[in-house]
Tab-separated table of C-alpha atoms in Angstrom:
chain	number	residue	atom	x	y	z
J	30	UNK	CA	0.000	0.000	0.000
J	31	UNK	CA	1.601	3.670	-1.115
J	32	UNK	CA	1.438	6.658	1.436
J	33	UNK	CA	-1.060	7.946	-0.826
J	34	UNK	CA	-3.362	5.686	-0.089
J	35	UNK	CA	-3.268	4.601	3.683
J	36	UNK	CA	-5.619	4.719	5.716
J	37	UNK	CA	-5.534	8.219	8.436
J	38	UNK	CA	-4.673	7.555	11.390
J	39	UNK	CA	-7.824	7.064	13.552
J	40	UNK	CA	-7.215	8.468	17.150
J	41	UNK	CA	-8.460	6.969	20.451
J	42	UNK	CA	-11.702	8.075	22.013
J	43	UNK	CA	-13.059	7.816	25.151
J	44	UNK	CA	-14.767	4.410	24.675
J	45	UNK	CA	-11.791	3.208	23.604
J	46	UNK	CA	-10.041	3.940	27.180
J	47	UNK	CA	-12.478	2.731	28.874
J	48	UNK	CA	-12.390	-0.130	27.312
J	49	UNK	CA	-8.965	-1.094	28.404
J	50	UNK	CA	-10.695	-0.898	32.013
J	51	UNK	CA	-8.702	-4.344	33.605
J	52	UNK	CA	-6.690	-5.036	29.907
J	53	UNK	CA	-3.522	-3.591	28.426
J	54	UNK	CA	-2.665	-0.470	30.595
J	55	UNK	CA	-3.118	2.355	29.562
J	56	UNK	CA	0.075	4.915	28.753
J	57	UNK	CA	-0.626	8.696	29.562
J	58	UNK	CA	2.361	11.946	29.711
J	59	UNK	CA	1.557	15.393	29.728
J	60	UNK	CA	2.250	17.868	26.990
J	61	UNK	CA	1.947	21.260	26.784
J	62	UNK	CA	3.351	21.856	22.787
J	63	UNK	CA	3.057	20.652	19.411
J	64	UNK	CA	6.735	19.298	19.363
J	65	UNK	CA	6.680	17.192	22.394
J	66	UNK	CA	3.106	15.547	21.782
J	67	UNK	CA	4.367	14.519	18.021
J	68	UNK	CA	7.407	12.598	19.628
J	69	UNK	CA	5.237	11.237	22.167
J	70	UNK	CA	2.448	10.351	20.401
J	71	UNK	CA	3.209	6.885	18.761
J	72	UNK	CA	3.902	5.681	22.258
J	73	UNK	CA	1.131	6.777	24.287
J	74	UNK	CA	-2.867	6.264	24.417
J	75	UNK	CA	-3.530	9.703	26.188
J	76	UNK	CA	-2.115	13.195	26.220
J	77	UNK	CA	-2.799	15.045	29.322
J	78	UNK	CA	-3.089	19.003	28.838
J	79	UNK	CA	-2.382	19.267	32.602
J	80	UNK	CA	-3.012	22.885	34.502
J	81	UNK	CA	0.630	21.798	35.655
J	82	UNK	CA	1.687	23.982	32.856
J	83	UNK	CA	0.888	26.709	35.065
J	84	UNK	CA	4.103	25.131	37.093
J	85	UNK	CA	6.754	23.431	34.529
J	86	UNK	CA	6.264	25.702	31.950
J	87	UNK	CA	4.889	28.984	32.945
J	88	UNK	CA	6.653	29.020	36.525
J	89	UNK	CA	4.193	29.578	38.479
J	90	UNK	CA	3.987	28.224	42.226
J	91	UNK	CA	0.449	25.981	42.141
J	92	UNK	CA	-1.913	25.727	38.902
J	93	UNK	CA	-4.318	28.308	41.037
J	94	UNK	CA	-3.337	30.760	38.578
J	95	UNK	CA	-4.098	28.966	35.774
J	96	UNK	CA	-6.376	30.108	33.357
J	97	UNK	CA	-9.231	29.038	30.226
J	98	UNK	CA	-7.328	30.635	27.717
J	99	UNK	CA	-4.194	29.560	28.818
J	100	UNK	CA	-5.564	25.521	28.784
J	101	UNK	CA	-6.991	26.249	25.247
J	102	UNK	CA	-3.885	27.621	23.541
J	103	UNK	CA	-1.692	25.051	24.963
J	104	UNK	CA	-4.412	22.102	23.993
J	105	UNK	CA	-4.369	23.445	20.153
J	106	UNK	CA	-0.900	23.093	20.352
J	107	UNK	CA	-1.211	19.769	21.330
J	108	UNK	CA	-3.823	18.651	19.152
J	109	UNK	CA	-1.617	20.474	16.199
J	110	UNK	CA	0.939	17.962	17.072
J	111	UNK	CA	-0.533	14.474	18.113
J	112	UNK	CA	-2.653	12.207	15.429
J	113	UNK	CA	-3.712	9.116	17.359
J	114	UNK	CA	-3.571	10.075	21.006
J	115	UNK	CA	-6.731	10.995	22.972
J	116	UNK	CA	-6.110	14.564	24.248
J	117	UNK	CA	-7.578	15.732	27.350
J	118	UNK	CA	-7.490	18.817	28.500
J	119	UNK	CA	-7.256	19.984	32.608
J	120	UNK	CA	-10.030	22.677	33.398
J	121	UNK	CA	-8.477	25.365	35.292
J	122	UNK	CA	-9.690	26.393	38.993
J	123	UNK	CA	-12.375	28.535	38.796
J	124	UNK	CA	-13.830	27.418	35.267
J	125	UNK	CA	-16.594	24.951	36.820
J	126	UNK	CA	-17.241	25.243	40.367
J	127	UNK	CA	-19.294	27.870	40.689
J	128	UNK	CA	-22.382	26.034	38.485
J	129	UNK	CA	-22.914	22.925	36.113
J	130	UNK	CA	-24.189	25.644	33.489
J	131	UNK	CA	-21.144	27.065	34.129
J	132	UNK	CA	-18.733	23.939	34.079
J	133	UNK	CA	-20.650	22.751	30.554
J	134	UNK	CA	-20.228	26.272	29.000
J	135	UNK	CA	-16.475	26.417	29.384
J	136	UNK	CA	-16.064	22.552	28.939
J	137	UNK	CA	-18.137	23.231	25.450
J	138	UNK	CA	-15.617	26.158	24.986
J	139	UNK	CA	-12.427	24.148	25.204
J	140	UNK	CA	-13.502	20.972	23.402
J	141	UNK	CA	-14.403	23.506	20.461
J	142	UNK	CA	-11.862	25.667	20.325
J	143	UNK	CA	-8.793	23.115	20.675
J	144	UNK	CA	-10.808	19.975	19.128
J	145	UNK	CA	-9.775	17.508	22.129
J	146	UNK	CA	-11.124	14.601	22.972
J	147	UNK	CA	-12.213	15.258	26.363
J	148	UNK	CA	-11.753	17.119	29.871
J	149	UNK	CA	-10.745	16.744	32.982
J	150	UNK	CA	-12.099	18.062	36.374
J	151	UNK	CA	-10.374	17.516	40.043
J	152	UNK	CA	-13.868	16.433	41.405
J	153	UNK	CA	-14.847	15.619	44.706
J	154	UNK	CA	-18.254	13.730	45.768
J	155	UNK	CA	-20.122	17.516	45.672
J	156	UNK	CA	-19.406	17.471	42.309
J	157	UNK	CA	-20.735	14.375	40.952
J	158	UNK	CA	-24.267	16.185	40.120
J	159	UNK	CA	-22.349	18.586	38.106
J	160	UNK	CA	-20.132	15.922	35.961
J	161	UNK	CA	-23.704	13.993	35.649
J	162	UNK	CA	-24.852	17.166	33.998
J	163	UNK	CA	-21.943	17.504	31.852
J	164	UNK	CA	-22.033	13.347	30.943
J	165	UNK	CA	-25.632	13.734	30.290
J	166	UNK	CA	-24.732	16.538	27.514
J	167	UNK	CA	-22.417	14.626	25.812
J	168	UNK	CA	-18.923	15.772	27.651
J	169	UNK	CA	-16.627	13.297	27.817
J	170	UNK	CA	-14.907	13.983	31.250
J	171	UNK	CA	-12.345	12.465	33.596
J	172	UNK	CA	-12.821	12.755	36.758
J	173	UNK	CA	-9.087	13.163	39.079
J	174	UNK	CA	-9.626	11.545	43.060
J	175	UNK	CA	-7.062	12.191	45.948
J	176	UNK	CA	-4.839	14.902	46.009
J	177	UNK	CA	-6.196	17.671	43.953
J	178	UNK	CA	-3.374	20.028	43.141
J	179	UNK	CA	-6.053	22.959	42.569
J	180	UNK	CA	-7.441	22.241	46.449
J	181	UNK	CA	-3.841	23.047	47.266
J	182	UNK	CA	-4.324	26.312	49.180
J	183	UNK	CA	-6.801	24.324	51.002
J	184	UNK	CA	-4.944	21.560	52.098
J	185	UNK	CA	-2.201	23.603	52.793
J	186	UNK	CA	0.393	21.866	50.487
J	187	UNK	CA	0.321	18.732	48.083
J	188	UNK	CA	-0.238	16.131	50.915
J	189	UNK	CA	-0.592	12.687	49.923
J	190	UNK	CA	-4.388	11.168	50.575
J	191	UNK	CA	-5.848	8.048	52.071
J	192	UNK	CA	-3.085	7.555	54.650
J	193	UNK	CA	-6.001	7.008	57.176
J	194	UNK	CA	-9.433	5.967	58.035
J	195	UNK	CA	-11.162	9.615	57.391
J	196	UNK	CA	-8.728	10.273	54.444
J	197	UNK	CA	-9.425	6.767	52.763
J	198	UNK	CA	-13.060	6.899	53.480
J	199	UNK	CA	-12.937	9.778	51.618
J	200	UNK	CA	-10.759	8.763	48.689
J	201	UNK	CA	-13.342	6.044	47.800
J	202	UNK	CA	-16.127	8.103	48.498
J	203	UNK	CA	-14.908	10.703	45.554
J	204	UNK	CA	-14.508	7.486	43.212
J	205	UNK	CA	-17.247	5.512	43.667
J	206	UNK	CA	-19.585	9.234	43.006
J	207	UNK	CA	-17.328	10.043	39.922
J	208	UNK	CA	-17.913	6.149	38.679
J	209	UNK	CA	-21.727	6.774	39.457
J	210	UNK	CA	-21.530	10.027	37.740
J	211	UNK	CA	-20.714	8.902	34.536
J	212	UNK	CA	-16.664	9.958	34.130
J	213	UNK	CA	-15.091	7.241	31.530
J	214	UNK	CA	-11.590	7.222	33.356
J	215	UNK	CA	-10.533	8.540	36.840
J	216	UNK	CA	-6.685	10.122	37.601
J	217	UNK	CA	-6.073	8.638	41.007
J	218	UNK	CA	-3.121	10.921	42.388
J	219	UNK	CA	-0.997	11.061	45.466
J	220	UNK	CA	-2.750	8.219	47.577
J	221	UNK	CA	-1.818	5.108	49.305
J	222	UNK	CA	-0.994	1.901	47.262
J	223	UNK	CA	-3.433	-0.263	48.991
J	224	UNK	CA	-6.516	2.536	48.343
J	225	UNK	CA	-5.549	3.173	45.150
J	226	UNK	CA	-5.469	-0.819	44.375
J	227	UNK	CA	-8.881	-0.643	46.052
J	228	UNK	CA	-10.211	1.968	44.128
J	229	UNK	CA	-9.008	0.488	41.013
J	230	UNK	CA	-11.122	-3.269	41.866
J	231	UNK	CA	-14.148	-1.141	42.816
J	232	UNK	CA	-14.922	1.292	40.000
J	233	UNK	CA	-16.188	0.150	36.539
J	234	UNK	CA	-14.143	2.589	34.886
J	235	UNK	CA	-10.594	2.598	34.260
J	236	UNK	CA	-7.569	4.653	36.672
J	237	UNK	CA	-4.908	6.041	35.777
J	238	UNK	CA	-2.624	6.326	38.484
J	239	UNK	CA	-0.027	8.888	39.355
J	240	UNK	CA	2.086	8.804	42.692
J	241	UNK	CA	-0.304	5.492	43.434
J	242	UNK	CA	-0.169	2.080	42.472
J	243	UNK	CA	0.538	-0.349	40.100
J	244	UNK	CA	-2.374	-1.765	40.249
J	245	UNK	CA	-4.077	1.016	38.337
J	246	UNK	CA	-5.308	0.457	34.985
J	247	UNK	CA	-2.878	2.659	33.415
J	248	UNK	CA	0.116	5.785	34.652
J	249	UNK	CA	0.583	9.281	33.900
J	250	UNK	CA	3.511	11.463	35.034
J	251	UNK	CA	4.246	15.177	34.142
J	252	UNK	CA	6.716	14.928	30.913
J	253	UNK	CA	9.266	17.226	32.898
J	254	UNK	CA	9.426	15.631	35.393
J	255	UNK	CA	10.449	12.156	33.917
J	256	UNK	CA	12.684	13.622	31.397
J	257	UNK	CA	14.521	15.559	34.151
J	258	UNK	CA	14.287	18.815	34.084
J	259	UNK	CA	14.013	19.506	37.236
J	260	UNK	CA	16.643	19.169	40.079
J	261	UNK	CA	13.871	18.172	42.078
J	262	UNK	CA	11.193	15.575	41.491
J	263	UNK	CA	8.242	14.181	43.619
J	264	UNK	CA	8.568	11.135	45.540
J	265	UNK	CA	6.640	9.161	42.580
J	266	UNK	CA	8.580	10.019	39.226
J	267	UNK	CA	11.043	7.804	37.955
J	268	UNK	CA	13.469	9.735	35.712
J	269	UNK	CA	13.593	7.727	32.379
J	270	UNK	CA	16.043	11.038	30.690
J	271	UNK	CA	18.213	13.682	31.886
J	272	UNK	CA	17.722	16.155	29.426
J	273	UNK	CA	18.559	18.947	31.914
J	274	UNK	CA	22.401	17.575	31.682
J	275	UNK	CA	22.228	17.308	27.853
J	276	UNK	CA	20.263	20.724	27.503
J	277	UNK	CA	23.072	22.520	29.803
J	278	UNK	CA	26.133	21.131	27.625
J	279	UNK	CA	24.396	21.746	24.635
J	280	UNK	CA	24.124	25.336	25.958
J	281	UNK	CA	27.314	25.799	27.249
J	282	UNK	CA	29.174	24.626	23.660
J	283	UNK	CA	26.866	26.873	22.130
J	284	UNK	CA	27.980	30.284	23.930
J	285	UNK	CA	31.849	28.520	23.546
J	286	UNK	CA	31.557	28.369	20.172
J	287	UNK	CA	29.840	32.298	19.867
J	288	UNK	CA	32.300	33.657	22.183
J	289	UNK	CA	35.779	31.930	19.834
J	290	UNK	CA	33.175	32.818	16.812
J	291	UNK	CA	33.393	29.193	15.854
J	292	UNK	CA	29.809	29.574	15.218
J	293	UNK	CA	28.204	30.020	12.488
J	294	UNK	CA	30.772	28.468	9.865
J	295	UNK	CA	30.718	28.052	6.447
J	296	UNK	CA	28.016	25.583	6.516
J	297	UNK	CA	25.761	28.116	8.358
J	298	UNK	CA	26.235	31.072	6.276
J	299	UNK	CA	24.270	31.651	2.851
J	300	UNK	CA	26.612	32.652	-0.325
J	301	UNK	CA	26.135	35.331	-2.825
J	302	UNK	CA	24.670	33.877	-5.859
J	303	UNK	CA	26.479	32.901	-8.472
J	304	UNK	CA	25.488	35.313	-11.707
């Protein structure tokens, strides 16, 4: 078969994940760019448009200050660059708490304007009526249990979840609502190993664990964090690269090579042309 005539690339759906609920797991990274989600793309099943952009790539100190516009640009990008990835894009604080009308007007918004797949919400059991709404509209959402990085202020830090009774209790009270409520996948983040293994037996759906077990039906990590860039990484990311090393010696031959003028030579100038 010529490249003229093979078939597009079809891209995952939501069905499609949660179908894998308790089969191959599912493989999920964030991106924020069109680069990034075209190299990871053949190798993953989801692309997360986290609101930890606010934090790897915008510098901020919690995703609080994330905003709509900010999630859509950065999901167009995304969706620019991926072909057979399910992209799902974070909802920023503030962009569905305050009503379901609310949370499906903006959710409509971004799935429009950046052509994703789906969203996601950090929900907690008083939202379930609200992701109902948005389920029964035809929003594909995913709902995101234990620590909720936009509940930060709150909680007074990212604290791990489900470490005891009252904290577990309420760890599989948030699931088993979202599960009721109609979410196709659930982000499980930050809790125990044995809650999130429970979580993961007791909802229909499939998890996707982060910082939790590997029991879930699938992972996701932050892409900077795994390709370290970061001196520091949570407790929970393995570092599969160290592009910070190759990024700084790239860098630092770069300015050696300005500084001697050794750069640009003759292969990196243009000619006159010849008459």
């Amino acid at each position: 078969m010529s490249a003229q005539t093979q078939a597009p690339i079809k891209r995952l759906t939501p069905p499609d994940i949660r179908a894998r609920k308790g089969g191959e797991p599912i493989v999920s990274l964030t991106a924020y760019d069109a680069p990034m989600a075209a190299v990871m793309d053949p190798h993953t099943d989801l692309i997360l448009v986290g609101n930890s952009v606010g934090m790897v790539v915008h510098g901020l100190p919690n995703t609080i200050s994330v905003t709509l516009e900010m999630m859509i640009l950065h999901g167009q990008a995304v969706m620019r660059g991926s072909k057979q990835a399910l992209v799902v894009v974070d909802m920023p604080f503030g962009s569905y708490e305050q009503s379901k009308e609310q949370a499906f007007a903006n959710c409509v918004r971004v799935l429009q304007e950046t052509g994703a797949g789906a969203v996601k919400l950090e929900t907690s059991v008083q939202m379930a009526d609200t992701v109902r709404y948005l389920v029964e509209r035809a929003v594909p959402v995913v709902a995101h249990v234990g620590l909720r990085p936009q509940a930060a202020l709150a909680d007074g830090g990212f604290k791990a979840k489900g470490r005891d009774d009252d904290s577990r209790a309420k760890v599989l009270a948030e699931a088993r609502a979202m599960d009721e409520a109609g979410a196709f996948a659930m982000v499980v983040e930050g809790v125990a190993e044995d809650v999130a293994r429970e979580v993961t037996q007791m909802v229909a759906v499939p998890t996707i664990g982060i910082g939790a077990s590997s029991a879930c039906d699938g992972q996701v990590l932050v892409m900077q964090d795994m390709l370290g860039l970061f001196d520091w990484t949570p407790k929970f990311v393995k570092k599969y690269g160290n592009l910070r090393e190759l990024a700084e010696a790239a860098f630092k031959d770069y300015a050696s090579e300005v500084r001697s003028r050794a750069f640009p030579g003759p292969d990196h100038v243009y000619g006159a042309k010849k008459r």
